[in-house]
Amino acid sequence: MVKKSENNMKKLLILLIIFYRKFISPIKRTKCPYFPTCSEYGLEAIEKYGALKGSILALWRILRCNPFSKGGYDPVP
C-alpha cells in the first residue's frame, strides 16, 4: 500500500513539473543559471530518489537558484 501512494505522489509531482515547464516557464523573464535547469533537475531527482527525497533535493536546488547564484553545471547527486 505504501508503494502505491508513493508512486501516485511521484506521478503527481512529475505532472506538476511538466505543467510548469509547458505553461509557466515560457512566460518568465529570467532563465535558470544552472545546467540542467531546475525543472530538469527536479524531474531527474524525483525519478531517481522518489517523491520525498527527490522533492527535498529539488526544493534545495530551487532555493539556491537566485540572481546572485553563479550557476553552472549541477547534476543530481
JSON list of N, CA and C in Angstrom, two decimals, residues 5-53:
[
{"chain": "A", "resi": 5, "resn": "SER", "atom": "N", "xyz": [0.94, 4.63, -2.92]},
{"chain": "A", "resi": 5, "resn": "SER", "atom": "CA", "xyz": [0.78, 6.05, -2.63]},
{"chain": "A", "resi": 5, "resn": "SER", "atom": "C", "xyz": [2.05, 6.81, -3.00]},
{"chain": "A", "resi": 6, "resn": "GLU", "atom": "N", "xyz": [3.21, 6.18, -2.79]},
{"chain": "A", "resi": 6, "resn": "GLU", "atom": "CA", "xyz": [4.48, 6.81, -3.19]},
{"chain": "A", "resi": 6, "resn": "GLU", "atom": "C", "xyz": [4.51, 7.00, -4.70]},
{"chain": "A", "resi": 7, "resn": "ASN", "atom": "N", "xyz": [4.07, 5.99, -5.43]},
{"chain": "A", "resi": 7, "resn": "ASN", "atom": "CA", "xyz": [4.05, 6.05, -6.89]},
{"chain": "A", "resi": 7, "resn": "ASN", "atom": "C", "xyz": [3.08, 7.12, -7.37]},
{"chain": "A", "resi": 8, "resn": "ASN", "atom": "N", "xyz": [1.92, 7.24, -6.72]},
{"chain": "A", "resi": 8, "resn": "ASN", "atom": "CA", "xyz": [0.95, 8.26, -7.09]},
{"chain": "A", "resi": 8, "resn": "ASN", "atom": "C", "xyz": [1.49, 9.66, -6.83]},
{"chain": "A", "resi": 9, "resn": "MET", "atom": "N", "xyz": [2.18, 9.84, -5.71]},
{"chain": "A", "resi": 9, "resn": "MET", "atom": "CA", "xyz": [2.77, 11.14, -5.38]},
{"chain": "A", "resi": 9, "resn": "MET", "atom": "C", "xyz": [3.86, 11.49, -6.39]},
{"chain": "A", "resi": 10, "resn": "LYS", "atom": "N", "xyz": [4.65, 10.50, -6.75]},
{"chain": "A", "resi": 10, "resn": "LYS", "atom": "CA", "xyz": [5.71, 10.70, -7.73]},
{"chain": "A", "resi": 10, "resn": "LYS", "atom": "C", "xyz": [5.12, 11.16, -9.06]},
{"chain": "A", "resi": 11, "resn": "LYS", "atom": "N", "xyz": [4.05, 10.50, -9.51]},
{"chain": "A", "resi": 11, "resn": "LYS", "atom": "CA", "xyz": [3.39, 10.87, -10.76]},
{"chain": "A", "resi": 11, "resn": "LYS", "atom": "C", "xyz": [2.82, 12.27, -10.70]},
{"chain": "A", "resi": 12, "resn": "LEU", "atom": "N", "xyz": [2.21, 12.62, -9.57]},
{"chain": "A", "resi": 12, "resn": "LEU", "atom": "CA", "xyz": [1.64, 13.95, -9.40]},
{"chain": "A", "resi": 12, "resn": "LEU", "atom": "C", "xyz": [2.73, 15.03, -9.48]},
{"chain": "A", "resi": 13, "resn": "LEU", "atom": "N", "xyz": [3.83, 14.81, -8.80]},
{"chain": "A", "resi": 13, "resn": "LEU", "atom": "CA", "xyz": [4.93, 15.78, -8.82]},
{"chain": "A", "resi": 13, "resn": "LEU", "atom": "C", "xyz": [5.50, 15.94, -10.22]},
{"chain": "A", "resi": 14, "resn": "ILE", "atom": "N", "xyz": [5.63, 14.84, -10.94]},
{"chain": "A", "resi": 14, "resn": "ILE", "atom": "CA", "xyz": [6.14, 14.90, -12.30]},
{"chain": "A", "resi": 14, "resn": "ILE", "atom": "C", "xyz": [5.16, 15.68, -13.20]},
{"chain": "A", "resi": 15, "resn": "LEU", "atom": "N", "xyz": [3.88, 15.45, -13.04]},
{"chain": "A", "resi": 15, "resn": "LEU", "atom": "CA", "xyz": [2.88, 16.20, -13.80]},
{"chain": "A", "resi": 15, "resn": "LEU", "atom": "C", "xyz": [2.92, 17.70, -13.49]},
{"chain": "A", "resi": 16, "resn": "LEU", "atom": "N", "xyz": [3.13, 18.04, -12.24]},
{"chain": "A", "resi": 16, "resn": "LEU", "atom": "CA", "xyz": [3.24, 19.46, -11.86]},
{"chain": "A", "resi": 16, "resn": "LEU", "atom": "C", "xyz": [4.46, 20.11, -12.51]},
{"chain": "A", "resi": 17, "resn": "ILE", "atom": "N", "xyz": [5.57, 19.40, -12.55]},
{"chain": "A", "resi": 17, "resn": "ILE", "atom": "CA", "xyz": [6.78, 19.94, -13.18]},
{"chain": "A", "resi": 17, "resn": "ILE", "atom": "C", "xyz": [6.56, 20.09, -14.68]},
{"chain": "A", "resi": 18, "resn": "ILE", "atom": "N", "xyz": [5.92, 19.11, -15.30]},
{"chain": "A", "resi": 18, "resn": "ILE", "atom": "CA", "xyz": [5.64, 19.19, -16.74]},
{"chain": "A", "resi": 18, "resn": "ILE", "atom": "C", "xyz": [4.72, 20.38, -17.03]},
{"chain": "A", "resi": 19, "resn": "PHE", "atom": "N", "xyz": [3.70, 20.58, -16.18]},
{"chain": "A", "resi": 19, "resn": "PHE", "atom": "CA", "xyz": [2.81, 21.73, -16.33]},
{"chain": "A", "resi": 19, "resn": "PHE", "atom": "C", "xyz": [3.60, 23.04, -16.23]},
{"chain": "A", "resi": 20, "resn": "TYR", "atom": "N", "xyz": [4.47, 23.12, -15.24]},
{"chain": "A", "resi": 20, "resn": "TYR", "atom": "CA", "xyz": [5.31, 24.31, -15.06]},
{"chain": "A", "resi": 20, "resn": "TYR", "atom": "C", "xyz": [6.15, 24.56, -16.31]},
{"chain": "A", "resi": 21, "resn": "ARG", "atom": "N", "xyz": [6.79, 23.52, -16.82]},
{"chain": "A", "resi": 21, "resn": "ARG", "atom": "CA", "xyz": [7.67, 23.67, -17.98]},
{"chain": "A", "resi": 21, "resn": "ARG", "atom": "C", "xyz": [6.90, 24.10, -19.23]},
{"chain": "A", "resi": 22, "resn": "LYS", "atom": "N", "xyz": [5.68, 23.63, -19.37]},
{"chain": "A", "resi": 22, "resn": "LYS", "atom": "CA", "xyz": [4.90, 23.92, -20.57]},
{"chain": "A", "resi": 22, "resn": "LYS", "atom": "C", "xyz": [4.21, 25.29, -20.53]},
{"chain": "A", "resi": 23, "resn": "PHE", "atom": "N", "xyz": [3.69, 25.66, -19.36]},
{"chain": "A", "resi": 23, "resn": "PHE", "atom": "CA", "xyz": [2.85, 26.86, -19.30]},
{"chain": "A", "resi": 23, "resn": "PHE", "atom": "C", "xyz": [3.46, 28.04, -18.53]},
{"chain": "A", "resi": 24, "resn": "ILE", "atom": "N", "xyz": [4.25, 27.81, -17.53]},
{"chain": "A", "resi": 24, "resn": "ILE", "atom": "CA", "xyz": [4.76, 28.90, -16.70]},
{"chain": "A", "resi": 24, "resn": "ILE", "atom": "C", "xyz": [6.16, 29.34, -17.11]},
{"chain": "A", "resi": 25, "resn": "SER", "atom": "N", "xyz": [7.03, 28.39, -17.32]},
{"chain": "A", "resi": 25, "resn": "SER", "atom": "CA", "xyz": [8.41, 28.70, -17.66]},
{"chain": "A", "resi": 25, "resn": "SER", "atom": "C", "xyz": [8.56, 29.58, -18.92]},
{"chain": "A", "resi": 26, "resn": "PRO", "atom": "N", "xyz": [7.80, 29.33, -19.97]},
{"chain": "A", "resi": 26, "resn": "PRO", "atom": "CA", "xyz": [7.96, 30.16, -21.18]},
{"chain": "A", "resi": 26, "resn": "PRO", "atom": "C", "xyz": [7.63, 31.64, -20.98]},
{"chain": "A", "resi": 27, "resn": "ILE", "atom": "N", "xyz": [6.82, 31.98, -20.00]},
{"chain": "A", "resi": 27, "resn": "ILE", "atom": "CA", "xyz": [6.45, 33.38, -19.81]},
{"chain": "A", "resi": 27, "resn": "ILE", "atom": "C", "xyz": [7.33, 34.11, -18.79]},
{"chain": "A", "resi": 28, "resn": "LYS", "atom": "N", "xyz": [8.24, 33.36, -18.16]},
{"chain": "A", "resi": 28, "resn": "LYS", "atom": "CA", "xyz": [9.16, 34.00, -17.21]},
{"chain": "A", "resi": 28, "resn": "LYS", "atom": "C", "xyz": [10.23, 34.78, -17.96]},
{"chain": "A", "resi": 29, "resn": "ARG", "atom": "N", "xyz": [10.66, 35.88, -17.40]},
{"chain": "A", "resi": 29, "resn": "ARG", "atom": "CA", "xyz": [11.73, 36.69, -17.98]},
{"chain": "A", "resi": 29, "resn": "ARG", "atom": "C", "xyz": [13.10, 36.07, -17.74]},
{"chain": "A", "resi": 30, "resn": "THR", "atom": "N", "xyz": [13.31, 35.63, -16.54]},
{"chain": "A", "resi": 30, "resn": "THR", "atom": "CA", "xyz": [14.64, 35.11, -16.18]},
{"chain": "A", "resi": 30, "resn": "THR", "atom": "C", "xyz": [14.73, 33.63, -16.52]},
{"chain": "A", "resi": 31, "resn": "LYS", "atom": "N", "xyz": [15.93, 33.20, -16.76]},
{"chain": "A", "resi": 31, "resn": "LYS", "atom": "CA", "xyz": [16.19, 31.79, -17.06]},
{"chain": "A", "resi": 31, "resn": "LYS", "atom": "C", "xyz": [17.08, 31.22, -15.96]},
{"chain": "A", "resi": 32, "resn": "CYS", "atom": "N", "xyz": [16.98, 29.93, -15.76]},
{"chain": "A", "resi": 32, "resn": "CYS", "atom": "CA", "xyz": [17.75, 29.25, -14.73]},
{"chain": "A", "resi": 32, "resn": "CYS", "atom": "C", "xyz": [19.25, 29.30, -15.07]},
{"chain": "A", "resi": 33, "resn": "PRO", "atom": "N", "xyz": [20.10, 29.72, -14.12]},
{"chain": "A", "resi": 33, "resn": "PRO", "atom": "CA", "xyz": [21.54, 29.79, -14.39]},
{"chain": "A", "resi": 33, "resn": "PRO", "atom": "C", "xyz": [22.24, 28.43, -14.32]},
{"chain": "A", "resi": 34, "resn": "TYR", "atom": "N", "xyz": [21.51, 27.41, -13.93]},
{"chain": "A", "resi": 34, "resn": "TYR", "atom": "CA", "xyz": [22.11, 26.09, -13.76]},
{"chain": "A", "resi": 34, "resn": "TYR", "atom": "C", "xyz": [21.87, 25.21, -14.97]},
{"chain": "A", "resi": 35, "resn": "PHE", "atom": "N", "xyz": [22.75, 24.23, -15.13]},
{"chain": "A", "resi": 35, "resn": "PHE", "atom": "CA", "xyz": [22.55, 23.17, -16.10]},
{"chain": "A", "resi": 35, "resn": "PHE", "atom": "C", "xyz": [22.71, 21.84, -15.37]},
{"chain": "A", "resi": 36, "resn": "PRO", "atom": "N", "xyz": [21.76, 20.95, -15.40]},
{"chain": "A", "resi": 36, "resn": "PRO", "atom": "CA", "xyz": [20.45, 21.06, -16.04]},
{"chain": "A", "resi": 36, "resn": "PRO", "atom": "C", "xyz": [19.59, 22.10, -15.33]},
{"chain": "A", "resi": 37, "resn": "THR", "atom": "N", "xyz": [18.55, 22.56, -16.01]},
{"chain": "A", "resi": 37, "resn": "THR", "atom": "CA", "xyz": [17.67, 23.56, -15.41]},
{"chain": "A", "resi": 37, "resn": "THR", "atom": "C", "xyz": [17.02, 22.99, -14.15]},
{"chain": "A", "resi": 38, "resn": "CYS", "atom": "N", "xyz": [16.45, 23.85, -13.35]},
{"chain": "A", "resi": 38, "resn": "CYS", "atom": "CA", "xyz": [15.85, 23.41, -12.09]},
{"chain": "A", "resi": 38, "resn": "CYS", "atom": "C", "xyz": [14.71, 22.41, -12.33]},
{"chain": "A", "resi": 39, "resn": "SER", "atom": "N", "xyz": [13.93, 22.62, -13.39]},
{"chain": "A", "resi": 39, "resn": "SER", "atom": "CA", "xyz": [12.84, 21.68, -13.65]},
{"chain": "A", "resi": 39, "resn": "SER", "atom": "C", "xyz": [13.38, 20.32, -14.12]},
{"chain": "A", "resi": 40, "resn": "GLU", "atom": "N", "xyz": [14.42, 20.33, -14.94]},
{"chain": "A", "resi": 40, "resn": "GLU", "atom": "CA", "xyz": [15.04, 19.06, -15.35]},
{"chain": "A", "resi": 40, "resn": "GLU", "atom": "C", "xyz": [15.63, 18.36, -14.14]},
{"chain": "A", "resi": 41, "resn": "TYR", "atom": "N", "xyz": [16.27, 19.13, -13.28]},
{"chain": "A", "resi": 41, "resn": "TYR", "atom": "CA", "xyz": [16.86, 18.60, -12.06]},
{"chain": "A", "resi": 41, "resn": "TYR", "atom": "C", "xyz": [15.78, 17.96, -11.19]},
{"chain": "A", "resi": 42, "resn": "GLY", "atom": "N", "xyz": [14.66, 18.65, -11.04]},
{"chain": "A", "resi": 42, "resn": "GLY", "atom": "CA", "xyz": [13.56, 18.13, -10.24]},
{"chain": "A", "resi": 42, "resn": "GLY", "atom": "C", "xyz": [13.01, 16.83, -10.78]},
{"chain": "A", "resi": 43, "resn": "LEU", "atom": "N", "xyz": [12.81, 16.78, -12.10]},
{"chain": "A", "resi": 43, "resn": "LEU", "atom": "CA", "xyz": [12.32, 15.55, -12.72]},
{"chain": "A", "resi": 43, "resn": "LEU", "atom": "C", "xyz": [13.29, 14.39, -12.48]},
{"chain": "A", "resi": 44, "resn": "GLU", "atom": "N", "xyz": [14.56, 14.65, -12.69]},
{"chain": "A", "resi": 44, "resn": "GLU", "atom": "CA", "xyz": [15.57, 13.60, -12.52]},
{"chain": "A", "resi": 44, "resn": "GLU", "atom": "C", "xyz": [15.66, 13.15, -11.06]},
{"chain": "A", "resi": 45, "resn": "ALA", "atom": "N", "xyz": [15.62, 14.10, -10.13]},
{"chain": "A", "resi": 45, "resn": "ALA", "atom": "CA", "xyz": [15.72, 13.76, -8.71]},
{"chain": "A", "resi": 45, "resn": "ALA", "atom": "C", "xyz": [14.52, 12.93, -8.25]},
{"chain": "A", "resi": 46, "resn": "ILE", "atom": "N", "xyz": [13.33, 13.28, -8.69]},
{"chain": "A", "resi": 46, "resn": "ILE", "atom": "CA", "xyz": [12.13, 12.54, -8.31]},
{"chain": "A", "resi": 46, "resn": "ILE", "atom": "C", "xyz": [12.14, 11.14, -8.92]},
{"chain": "A", "resi": 47, "resn": "GLU", "atom": "N", "xyz": [12.56, 11.05, -10.18]},
{"chain": "A", "resi": 47, "resn": "GLU", "atom": "CA", "xyz": [12.65, 9.73, -10.82]},
{"chain": "A", "resi": 47, "resn": "GLU", "atom": "C", "xyz": [13.68, 8.85, -10.10]},
{"chain": "A", "resi": 48, "resn": "LYS", "atom": "N", "xyz": [14.80, 9.43, -9.74]},
{"chain": "A", "resi": 48, "resn": "LYS", "atom": "CA", "xyz": [15.90, 8.65, -9.16]},
{"chain": "A", "resi": 48, "resn": "LYS", "atom": "C", "xyz": [15.67, 8.29, -7.69]},
{"chain": "A", "resi": 49, "resn": "TYR", "atom": "N", "xyz": [15.17, 9.26, -6.90]},
{"chain": "A", "resi": 49, "resn": "TYR", "atom": "CA", "xyz": [15.08, 9.07, -5.45]},
{"chain": "A", "resi": 49, "resn": "TYR", "atom": "C", "xyz": [13.66, 8.93, -4.90]},
{"chain": "A", "resi": 50, "resn": "GLY", "atom": "N", "xyz": [12.65, 9.12, -5.74]},
{"chain": "A", "resi": 50, "resn": "GLY", "atom": "CA", "xyz": [11.28, 9.03, -5.26]},
{"chain": "A", "resi": 50, "resn": "GLY", "atom": "C", "xyz": [10.74, 10.39, -4.87]},
{"chain": "A", "resi": 51, "resn": "ALA", "atom": "N", "xyz": [9.48, 10.41, -4.45]},
{"chain": "A", "resi": 51, "resn": "ALA", "atom": "CA", "xyz": [8.77, 11.66, -4.20]},
{"chain": "A", "resi": 51, "resn": "ALA", "atom": "C", "xyz": [9.37, 12.47, -3.05]},
{"chain": "A", "resi": 52, "resn": "LEU", "atom": "N", "xyz": [9.66, 11.85, -1.94]},
{"chain": "A", "resi": 52, "resn": "LEU", "atom": "CA", "xyz": [10.11, 12.60, -0.77]},
{"chain": "A", "resi": 52, "resn": "LEU", "atom": "C", "xyz": [11.53, 13.15, -0.93]},
{"chain": "A", "resi": 53, "resn": "LYS", "atom": "N", "xyz": [12.49, 12.27, -1.10]},
{"chain": "A", "resi": 53, "resn": "LYS", "atom": "CA", "xyz": [13.88, 12.72, -1.20]},
{"chain": "A", "resi": 53, "resn": "LYS", "atom": "C", "xyz": [14.09, 13.56, -2.47]}
]
